Coordinates of N, CA and C in Angstrom, one line a residue:
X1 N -41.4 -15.1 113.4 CA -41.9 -14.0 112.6 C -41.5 -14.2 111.2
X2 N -42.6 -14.0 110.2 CA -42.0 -14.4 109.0 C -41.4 -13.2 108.4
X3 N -40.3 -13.2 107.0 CA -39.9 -12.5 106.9 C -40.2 -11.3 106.3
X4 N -41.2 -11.8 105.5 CA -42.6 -10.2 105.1 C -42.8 -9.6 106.3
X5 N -42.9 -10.2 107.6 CA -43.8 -9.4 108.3 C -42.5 -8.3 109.0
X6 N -41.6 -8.4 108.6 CA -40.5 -7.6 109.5 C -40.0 -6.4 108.7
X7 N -40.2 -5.6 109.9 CA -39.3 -4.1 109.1 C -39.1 -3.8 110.2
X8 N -37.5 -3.5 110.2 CA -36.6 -3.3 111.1 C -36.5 -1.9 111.6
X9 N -36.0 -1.6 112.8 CA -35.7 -0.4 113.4 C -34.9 0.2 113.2
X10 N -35.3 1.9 113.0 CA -34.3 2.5 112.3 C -33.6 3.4 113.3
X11 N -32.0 3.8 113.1 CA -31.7 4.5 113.9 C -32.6 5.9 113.9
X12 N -32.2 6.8 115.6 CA -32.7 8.0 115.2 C -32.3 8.9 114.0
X13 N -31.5 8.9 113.3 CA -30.7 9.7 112.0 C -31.1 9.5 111.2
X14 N -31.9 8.0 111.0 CA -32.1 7.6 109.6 C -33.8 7.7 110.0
X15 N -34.5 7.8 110.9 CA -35.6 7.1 111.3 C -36.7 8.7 110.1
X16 N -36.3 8.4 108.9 CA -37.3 9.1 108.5 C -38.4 8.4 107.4
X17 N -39.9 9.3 107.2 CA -41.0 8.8 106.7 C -40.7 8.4 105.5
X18 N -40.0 9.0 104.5 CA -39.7 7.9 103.3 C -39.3 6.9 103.4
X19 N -37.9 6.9 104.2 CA -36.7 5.6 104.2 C -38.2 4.7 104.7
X20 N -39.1 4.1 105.7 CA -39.9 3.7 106.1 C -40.4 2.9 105.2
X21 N -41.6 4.3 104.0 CA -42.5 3.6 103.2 C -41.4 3.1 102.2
X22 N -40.3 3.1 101.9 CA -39.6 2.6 101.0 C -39.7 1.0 101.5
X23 N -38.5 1.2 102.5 CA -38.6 0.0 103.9 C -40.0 -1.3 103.2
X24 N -41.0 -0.5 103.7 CA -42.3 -1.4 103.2 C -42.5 -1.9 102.2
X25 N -42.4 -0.8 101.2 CA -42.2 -1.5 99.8 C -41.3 -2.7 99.5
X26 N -40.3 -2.5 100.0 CA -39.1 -3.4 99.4 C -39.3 -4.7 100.8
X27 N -40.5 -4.8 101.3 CA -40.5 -5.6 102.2 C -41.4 -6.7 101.5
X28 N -42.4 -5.6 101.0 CA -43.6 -6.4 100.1 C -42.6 -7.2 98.5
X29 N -41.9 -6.5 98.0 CA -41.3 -7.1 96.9 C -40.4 -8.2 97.5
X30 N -39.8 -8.5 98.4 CA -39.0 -9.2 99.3 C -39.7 -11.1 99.5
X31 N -41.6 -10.5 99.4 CA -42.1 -11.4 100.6 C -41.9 -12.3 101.7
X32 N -41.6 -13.8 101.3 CA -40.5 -14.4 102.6 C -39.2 -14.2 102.3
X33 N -39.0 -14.1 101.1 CA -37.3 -14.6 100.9 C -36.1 -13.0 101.7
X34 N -35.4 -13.5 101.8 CA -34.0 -12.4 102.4 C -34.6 -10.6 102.0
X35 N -33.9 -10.9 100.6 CA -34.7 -10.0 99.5 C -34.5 -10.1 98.2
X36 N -35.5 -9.2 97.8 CA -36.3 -9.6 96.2 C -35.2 -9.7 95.3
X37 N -35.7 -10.4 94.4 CA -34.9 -10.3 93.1 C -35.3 -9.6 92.8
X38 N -34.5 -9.1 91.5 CA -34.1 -7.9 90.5 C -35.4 -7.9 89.7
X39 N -35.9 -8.7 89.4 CA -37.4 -8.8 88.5 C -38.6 -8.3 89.4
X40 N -38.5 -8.5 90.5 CA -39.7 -8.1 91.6 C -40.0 -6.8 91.9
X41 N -38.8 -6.0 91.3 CA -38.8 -4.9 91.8 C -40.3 -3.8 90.9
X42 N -40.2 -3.2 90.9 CA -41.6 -2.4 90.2 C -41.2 -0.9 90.7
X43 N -40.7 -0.2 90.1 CA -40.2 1.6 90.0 C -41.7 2.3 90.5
X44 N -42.8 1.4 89.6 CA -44.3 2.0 89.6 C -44.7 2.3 90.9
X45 N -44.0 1.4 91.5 CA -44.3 1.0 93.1 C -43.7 2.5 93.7
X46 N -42.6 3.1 93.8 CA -42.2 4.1 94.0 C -42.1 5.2 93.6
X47 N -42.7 5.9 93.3 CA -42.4 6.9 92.1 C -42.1 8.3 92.3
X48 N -42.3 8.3 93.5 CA -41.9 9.8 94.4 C -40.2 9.4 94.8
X49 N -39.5 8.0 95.0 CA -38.4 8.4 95.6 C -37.8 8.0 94.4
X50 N -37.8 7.9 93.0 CA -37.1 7.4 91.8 C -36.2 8.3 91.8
X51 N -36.0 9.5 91.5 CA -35.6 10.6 91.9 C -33.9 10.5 92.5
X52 N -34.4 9.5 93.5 CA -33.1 9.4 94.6 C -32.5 8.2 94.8
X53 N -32.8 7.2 93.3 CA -32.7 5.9 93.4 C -31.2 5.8 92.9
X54 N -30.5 4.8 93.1 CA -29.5 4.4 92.5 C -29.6 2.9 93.0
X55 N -28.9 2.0 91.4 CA -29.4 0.5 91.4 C -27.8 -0.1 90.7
X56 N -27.3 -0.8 91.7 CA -25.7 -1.0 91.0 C -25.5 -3.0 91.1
X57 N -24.4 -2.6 90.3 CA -24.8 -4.5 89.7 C -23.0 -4.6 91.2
X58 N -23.4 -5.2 92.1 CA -22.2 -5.4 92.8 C -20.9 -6.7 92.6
X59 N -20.5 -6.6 91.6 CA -19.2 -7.3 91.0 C -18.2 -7.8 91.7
X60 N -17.6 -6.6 92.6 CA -16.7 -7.0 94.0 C -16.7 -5.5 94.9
X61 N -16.6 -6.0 95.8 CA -16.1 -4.8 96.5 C -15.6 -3.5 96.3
X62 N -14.6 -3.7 95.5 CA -14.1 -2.5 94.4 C -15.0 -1.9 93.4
X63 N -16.1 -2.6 92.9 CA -16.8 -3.0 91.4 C -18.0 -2.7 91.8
X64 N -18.7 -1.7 92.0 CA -20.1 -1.5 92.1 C -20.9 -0.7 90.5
X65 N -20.7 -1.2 89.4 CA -21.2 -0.9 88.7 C -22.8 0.3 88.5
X66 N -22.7 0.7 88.2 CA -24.2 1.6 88.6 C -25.0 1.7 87.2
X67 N -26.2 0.6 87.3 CA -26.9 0.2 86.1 C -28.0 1.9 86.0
X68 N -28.4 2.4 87.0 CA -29.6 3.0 87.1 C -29.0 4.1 88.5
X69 N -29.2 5.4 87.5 CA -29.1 7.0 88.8 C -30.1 7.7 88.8
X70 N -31.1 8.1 89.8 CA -31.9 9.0 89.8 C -31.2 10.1 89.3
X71 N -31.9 11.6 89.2 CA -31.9 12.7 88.6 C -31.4 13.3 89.8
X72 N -31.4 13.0 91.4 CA -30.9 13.8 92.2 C -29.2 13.3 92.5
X73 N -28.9 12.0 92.3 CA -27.2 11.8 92.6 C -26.9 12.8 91.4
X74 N -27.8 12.9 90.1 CA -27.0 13.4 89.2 C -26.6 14.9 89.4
X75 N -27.6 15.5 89.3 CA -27.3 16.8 90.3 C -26.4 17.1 91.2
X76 N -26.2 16.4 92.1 CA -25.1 16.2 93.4 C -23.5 16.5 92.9
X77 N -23.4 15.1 92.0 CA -22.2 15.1 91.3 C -21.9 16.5 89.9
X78 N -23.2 16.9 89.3 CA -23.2 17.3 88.3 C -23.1 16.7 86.7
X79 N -22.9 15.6 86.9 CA -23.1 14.9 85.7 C -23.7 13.4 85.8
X80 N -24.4 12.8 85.1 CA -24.8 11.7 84.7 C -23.7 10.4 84.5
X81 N -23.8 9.8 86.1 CA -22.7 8.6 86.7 C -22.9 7.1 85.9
X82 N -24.1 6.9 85.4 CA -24.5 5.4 84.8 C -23.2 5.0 83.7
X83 N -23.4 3.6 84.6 CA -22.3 2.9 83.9 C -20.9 3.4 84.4
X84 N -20.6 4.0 85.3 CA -19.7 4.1 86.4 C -19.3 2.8 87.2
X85 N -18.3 3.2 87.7 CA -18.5 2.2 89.3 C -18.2 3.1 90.5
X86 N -19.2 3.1 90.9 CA -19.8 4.2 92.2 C -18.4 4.1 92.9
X87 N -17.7 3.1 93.3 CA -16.4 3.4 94.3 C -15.1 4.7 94.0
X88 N -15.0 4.5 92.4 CA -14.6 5.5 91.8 C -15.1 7.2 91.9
X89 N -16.2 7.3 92.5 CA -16.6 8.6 93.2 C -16.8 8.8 94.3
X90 N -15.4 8.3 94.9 CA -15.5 8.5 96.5 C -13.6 8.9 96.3
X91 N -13.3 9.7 97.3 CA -12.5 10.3 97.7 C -11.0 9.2 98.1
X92 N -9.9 8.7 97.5 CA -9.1 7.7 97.4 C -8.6 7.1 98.8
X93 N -8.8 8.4 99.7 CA -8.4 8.1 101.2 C -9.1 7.3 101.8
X94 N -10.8 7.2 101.5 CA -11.6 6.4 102.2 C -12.7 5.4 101.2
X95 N -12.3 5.2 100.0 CA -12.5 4.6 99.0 C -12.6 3.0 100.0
X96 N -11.2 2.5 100.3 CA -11.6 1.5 101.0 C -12.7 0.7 101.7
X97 N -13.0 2.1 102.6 CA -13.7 2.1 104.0 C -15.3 1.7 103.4
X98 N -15.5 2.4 101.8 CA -17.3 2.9 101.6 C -17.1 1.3 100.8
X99 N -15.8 0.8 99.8 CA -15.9 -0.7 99.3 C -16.6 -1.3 100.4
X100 N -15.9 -2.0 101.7 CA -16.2 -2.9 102.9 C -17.6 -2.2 103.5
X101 N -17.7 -1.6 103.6 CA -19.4 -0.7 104.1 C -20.4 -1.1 102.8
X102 N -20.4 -1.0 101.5 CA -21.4 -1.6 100.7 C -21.1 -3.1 100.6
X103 N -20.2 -4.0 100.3 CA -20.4 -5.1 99.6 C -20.8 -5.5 101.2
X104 N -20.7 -5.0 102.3 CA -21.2 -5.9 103.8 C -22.9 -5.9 103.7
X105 N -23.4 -4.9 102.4 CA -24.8 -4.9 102.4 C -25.2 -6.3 101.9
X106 N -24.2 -6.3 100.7 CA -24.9 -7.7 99.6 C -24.1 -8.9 100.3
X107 N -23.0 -9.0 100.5 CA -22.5 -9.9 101.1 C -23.8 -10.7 102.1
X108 N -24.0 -9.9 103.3 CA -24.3 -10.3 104.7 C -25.5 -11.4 104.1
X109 N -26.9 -10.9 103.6 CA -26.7 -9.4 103.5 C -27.6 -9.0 104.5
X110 N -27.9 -8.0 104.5 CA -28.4 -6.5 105.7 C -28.7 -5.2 104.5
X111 N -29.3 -4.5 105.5 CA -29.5 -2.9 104.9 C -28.8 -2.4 105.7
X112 N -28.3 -1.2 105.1 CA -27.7 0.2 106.0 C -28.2 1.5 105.9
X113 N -28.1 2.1 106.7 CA -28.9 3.4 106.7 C -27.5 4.6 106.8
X114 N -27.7 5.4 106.1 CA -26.3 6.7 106.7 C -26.6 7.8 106.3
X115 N -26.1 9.0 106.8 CA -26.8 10.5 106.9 C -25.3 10.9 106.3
X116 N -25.0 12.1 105.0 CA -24.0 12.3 104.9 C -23.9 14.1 104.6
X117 N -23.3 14.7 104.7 CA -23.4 16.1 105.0 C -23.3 16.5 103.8
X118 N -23.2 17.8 103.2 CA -22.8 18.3 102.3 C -22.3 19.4 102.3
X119 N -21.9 20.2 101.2 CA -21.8 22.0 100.8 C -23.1 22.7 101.6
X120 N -22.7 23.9 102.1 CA -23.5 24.2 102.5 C -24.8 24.2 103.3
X121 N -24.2 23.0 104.3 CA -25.0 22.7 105.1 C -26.1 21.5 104.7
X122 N -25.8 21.4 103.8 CA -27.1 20.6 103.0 C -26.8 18.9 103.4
X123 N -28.0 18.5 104.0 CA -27.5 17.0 104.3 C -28.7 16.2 103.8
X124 N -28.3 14.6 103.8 CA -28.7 13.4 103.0 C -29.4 12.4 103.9
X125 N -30.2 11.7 104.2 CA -30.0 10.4 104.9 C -30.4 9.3 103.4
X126 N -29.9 8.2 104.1 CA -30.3 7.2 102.9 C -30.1 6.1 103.3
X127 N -30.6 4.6 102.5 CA -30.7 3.6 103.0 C -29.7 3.0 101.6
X128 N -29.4 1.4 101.9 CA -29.2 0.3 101.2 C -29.7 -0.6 101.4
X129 N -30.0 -1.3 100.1 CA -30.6 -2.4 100.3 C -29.8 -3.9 99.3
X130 N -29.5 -5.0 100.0 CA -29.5 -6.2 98.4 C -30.7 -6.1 98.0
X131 N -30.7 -6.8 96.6 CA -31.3 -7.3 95.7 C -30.5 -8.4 95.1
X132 N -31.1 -8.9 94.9 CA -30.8 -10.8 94.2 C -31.0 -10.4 92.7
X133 N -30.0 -11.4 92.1 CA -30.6 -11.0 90.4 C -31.4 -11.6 90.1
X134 N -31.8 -11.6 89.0 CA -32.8 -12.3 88.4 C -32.8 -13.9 88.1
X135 N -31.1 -14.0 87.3 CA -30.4 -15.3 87.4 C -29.6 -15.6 88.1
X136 N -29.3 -16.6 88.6 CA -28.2 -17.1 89.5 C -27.1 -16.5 88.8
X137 N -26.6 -16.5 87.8 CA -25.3 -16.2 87.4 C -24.8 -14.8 87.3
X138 N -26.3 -14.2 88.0 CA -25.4 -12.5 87.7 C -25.1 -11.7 88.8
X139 N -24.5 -11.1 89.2 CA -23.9 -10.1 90.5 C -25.4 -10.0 91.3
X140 N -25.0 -10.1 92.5 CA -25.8 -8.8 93.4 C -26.1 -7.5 93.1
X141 N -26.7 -7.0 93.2 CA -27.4 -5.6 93.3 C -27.5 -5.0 94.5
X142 N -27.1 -4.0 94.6 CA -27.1 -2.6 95.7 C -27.8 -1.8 95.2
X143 N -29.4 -1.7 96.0 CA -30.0 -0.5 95.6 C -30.0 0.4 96.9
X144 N -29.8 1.5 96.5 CA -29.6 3.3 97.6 C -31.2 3.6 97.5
X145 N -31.9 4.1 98.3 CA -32.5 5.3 98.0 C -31.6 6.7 99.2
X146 N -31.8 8.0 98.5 CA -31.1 9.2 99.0 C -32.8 10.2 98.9
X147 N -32.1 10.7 99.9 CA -33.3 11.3 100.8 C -32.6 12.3 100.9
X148 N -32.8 14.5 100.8 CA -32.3 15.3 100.9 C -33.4 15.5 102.1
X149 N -32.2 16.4 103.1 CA -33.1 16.8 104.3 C -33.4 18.3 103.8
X150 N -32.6 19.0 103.1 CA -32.8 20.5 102.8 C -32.9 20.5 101.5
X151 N -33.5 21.3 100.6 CA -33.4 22.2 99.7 C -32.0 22.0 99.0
X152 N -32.1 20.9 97.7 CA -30.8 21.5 96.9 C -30.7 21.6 95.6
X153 N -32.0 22.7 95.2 CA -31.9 23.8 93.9 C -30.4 24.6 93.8
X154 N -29.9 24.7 94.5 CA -29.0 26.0 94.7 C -27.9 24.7 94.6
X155 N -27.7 23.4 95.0 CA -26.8 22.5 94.6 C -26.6 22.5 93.0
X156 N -27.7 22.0 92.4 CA -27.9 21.4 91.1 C -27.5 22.8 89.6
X157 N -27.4 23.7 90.2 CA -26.8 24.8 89.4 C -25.1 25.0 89.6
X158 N -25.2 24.8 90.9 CA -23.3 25.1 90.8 C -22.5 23.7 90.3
X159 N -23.4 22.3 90.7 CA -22.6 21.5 90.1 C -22.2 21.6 88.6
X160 N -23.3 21.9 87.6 CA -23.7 21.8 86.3 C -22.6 22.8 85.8
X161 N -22.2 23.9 86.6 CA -20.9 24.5 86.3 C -19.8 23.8 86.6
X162 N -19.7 23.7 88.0 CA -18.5 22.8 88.0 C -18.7 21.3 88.9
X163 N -18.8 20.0 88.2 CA -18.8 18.9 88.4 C -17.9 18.6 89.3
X164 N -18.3 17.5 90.3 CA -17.3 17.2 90.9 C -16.8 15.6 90.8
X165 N -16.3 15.6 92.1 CA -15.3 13.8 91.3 C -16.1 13.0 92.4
X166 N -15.7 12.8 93.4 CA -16.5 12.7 94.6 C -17.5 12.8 95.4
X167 N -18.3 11.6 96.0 CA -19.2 11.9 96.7 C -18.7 11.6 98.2
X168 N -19.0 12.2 98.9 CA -18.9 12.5 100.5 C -19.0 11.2 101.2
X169 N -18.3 10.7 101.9 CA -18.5 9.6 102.9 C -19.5 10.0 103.7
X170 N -20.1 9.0 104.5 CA -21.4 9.3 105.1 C -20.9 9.1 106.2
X171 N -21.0 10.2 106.9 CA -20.1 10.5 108.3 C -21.2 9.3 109.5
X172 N -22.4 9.4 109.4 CA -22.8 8.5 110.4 C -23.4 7.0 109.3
X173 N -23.2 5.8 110.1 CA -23.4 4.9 109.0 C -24.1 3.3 109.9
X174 N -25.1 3.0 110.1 CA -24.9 1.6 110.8 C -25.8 0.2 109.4
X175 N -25.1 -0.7 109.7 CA -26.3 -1.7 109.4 C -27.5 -2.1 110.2
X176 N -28.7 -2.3 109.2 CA -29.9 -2.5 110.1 C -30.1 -4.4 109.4
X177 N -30.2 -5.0 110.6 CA -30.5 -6.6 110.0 C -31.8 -6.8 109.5
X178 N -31.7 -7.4 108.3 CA -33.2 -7.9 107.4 C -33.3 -9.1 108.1
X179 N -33.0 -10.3 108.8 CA -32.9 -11.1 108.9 C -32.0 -12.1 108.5
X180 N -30.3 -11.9 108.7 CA -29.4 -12.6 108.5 C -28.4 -11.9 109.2
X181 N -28.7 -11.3 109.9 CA -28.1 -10.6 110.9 C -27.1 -9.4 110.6
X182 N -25.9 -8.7 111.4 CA -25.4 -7.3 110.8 C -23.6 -8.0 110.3
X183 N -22.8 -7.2 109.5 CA -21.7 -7.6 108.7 C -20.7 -7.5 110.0
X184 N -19.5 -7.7 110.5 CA -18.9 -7.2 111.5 C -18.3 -5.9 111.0
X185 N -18.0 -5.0 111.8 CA -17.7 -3.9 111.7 C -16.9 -3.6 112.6
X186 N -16.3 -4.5 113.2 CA -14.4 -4.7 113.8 C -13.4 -3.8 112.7
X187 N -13.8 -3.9 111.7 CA -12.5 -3.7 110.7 C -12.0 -1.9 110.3
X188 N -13.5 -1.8 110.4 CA -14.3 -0.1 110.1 C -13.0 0.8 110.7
X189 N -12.8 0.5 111.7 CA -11.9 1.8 112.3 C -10.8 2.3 111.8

């Protein structure tokens, strides 16, 4: 099977209709190779999930730079994260855990899918994906799309009051293989 022609199985948590047509897209921008470089990509192509994009230059494990945030992480957090390093908004106790869980995306690499809860009942599912750079000499890329399962108007007003530092670990989390198989996850526990 060539490697355009594959899109992988999603767990039941993540198995939703965006993550999918996303899925496809980034299968088509991919065509045979692992996946696309950073120039292949086309926003035009997506324009309903831009929204819920985040696109981070992956430096190390610790170092996930975040070139590009949709308008909904921003909301989430309350402020505008670009030019962050995404590890830096995760909670210090499990900061580790989300480093080894993303760079196993670009490393491997693979995609991961994870569903993460929020305030108020309000929950997430979302994917990862590599991207290759453009030139050999520049970092990997980790691109998110985030998918809200509910309604969070009523998020995006209390953050804007009060901002937070952290985003939520994603309590359910697996890799899905593109075709180079899954990262071990012996270490995870």
């Amino acid at each position: 099977m060539a490697v355009q022609e594959f899109i992988p199985e999603l767990p039941t948590f993540a198995d939703h209709p965006a993550l999918r047509d996303f899925l496809e897209v980034w299968n088509g921008w991919r065509g045979a190779a692992i996946a696309p470089r950073r120039a292949d990509i086309n926003p035009r192509d997506i324009p309903e999930l831009m929204r819920g994009v985040t696109l981070m230059d992956a430096i190390a494990p610790d170092n996930l730079h975040i070139r590009y945030v949709g308008s909904l992480l921003c909301e989430i957090v309350g402020q505008d994260i670009t030019g962050e390093n995404y590890i830096e908004f995760t909670a210090p106790e499990v900061r580790n855990l989300r480093a080894r869980r993303l760079w196993g995306v670009v490393s491997q690499p693979a995609a991961a899918v994870w569903m993460s809860p929020w305030e108020h009942d309000a929950q997430f599912v979302g994917l990862s994906v590599p991207v290759l750079p453009s030139e050999d000499a520049l970092p990997m890329k980790l691109m998110q799309v985030l998918i809200p399962l509910r309604d969070t108007h009523h998020m995006a007003s209390e953050r804007k009051r009060n901002p937070i530092s952290s985003v939520t670990l994603s309590n359910l989390f697996r890799y899905v293989d593109i075709g180079a198989g899954k990262p071990d996850t012996s270490v995870e526990a």
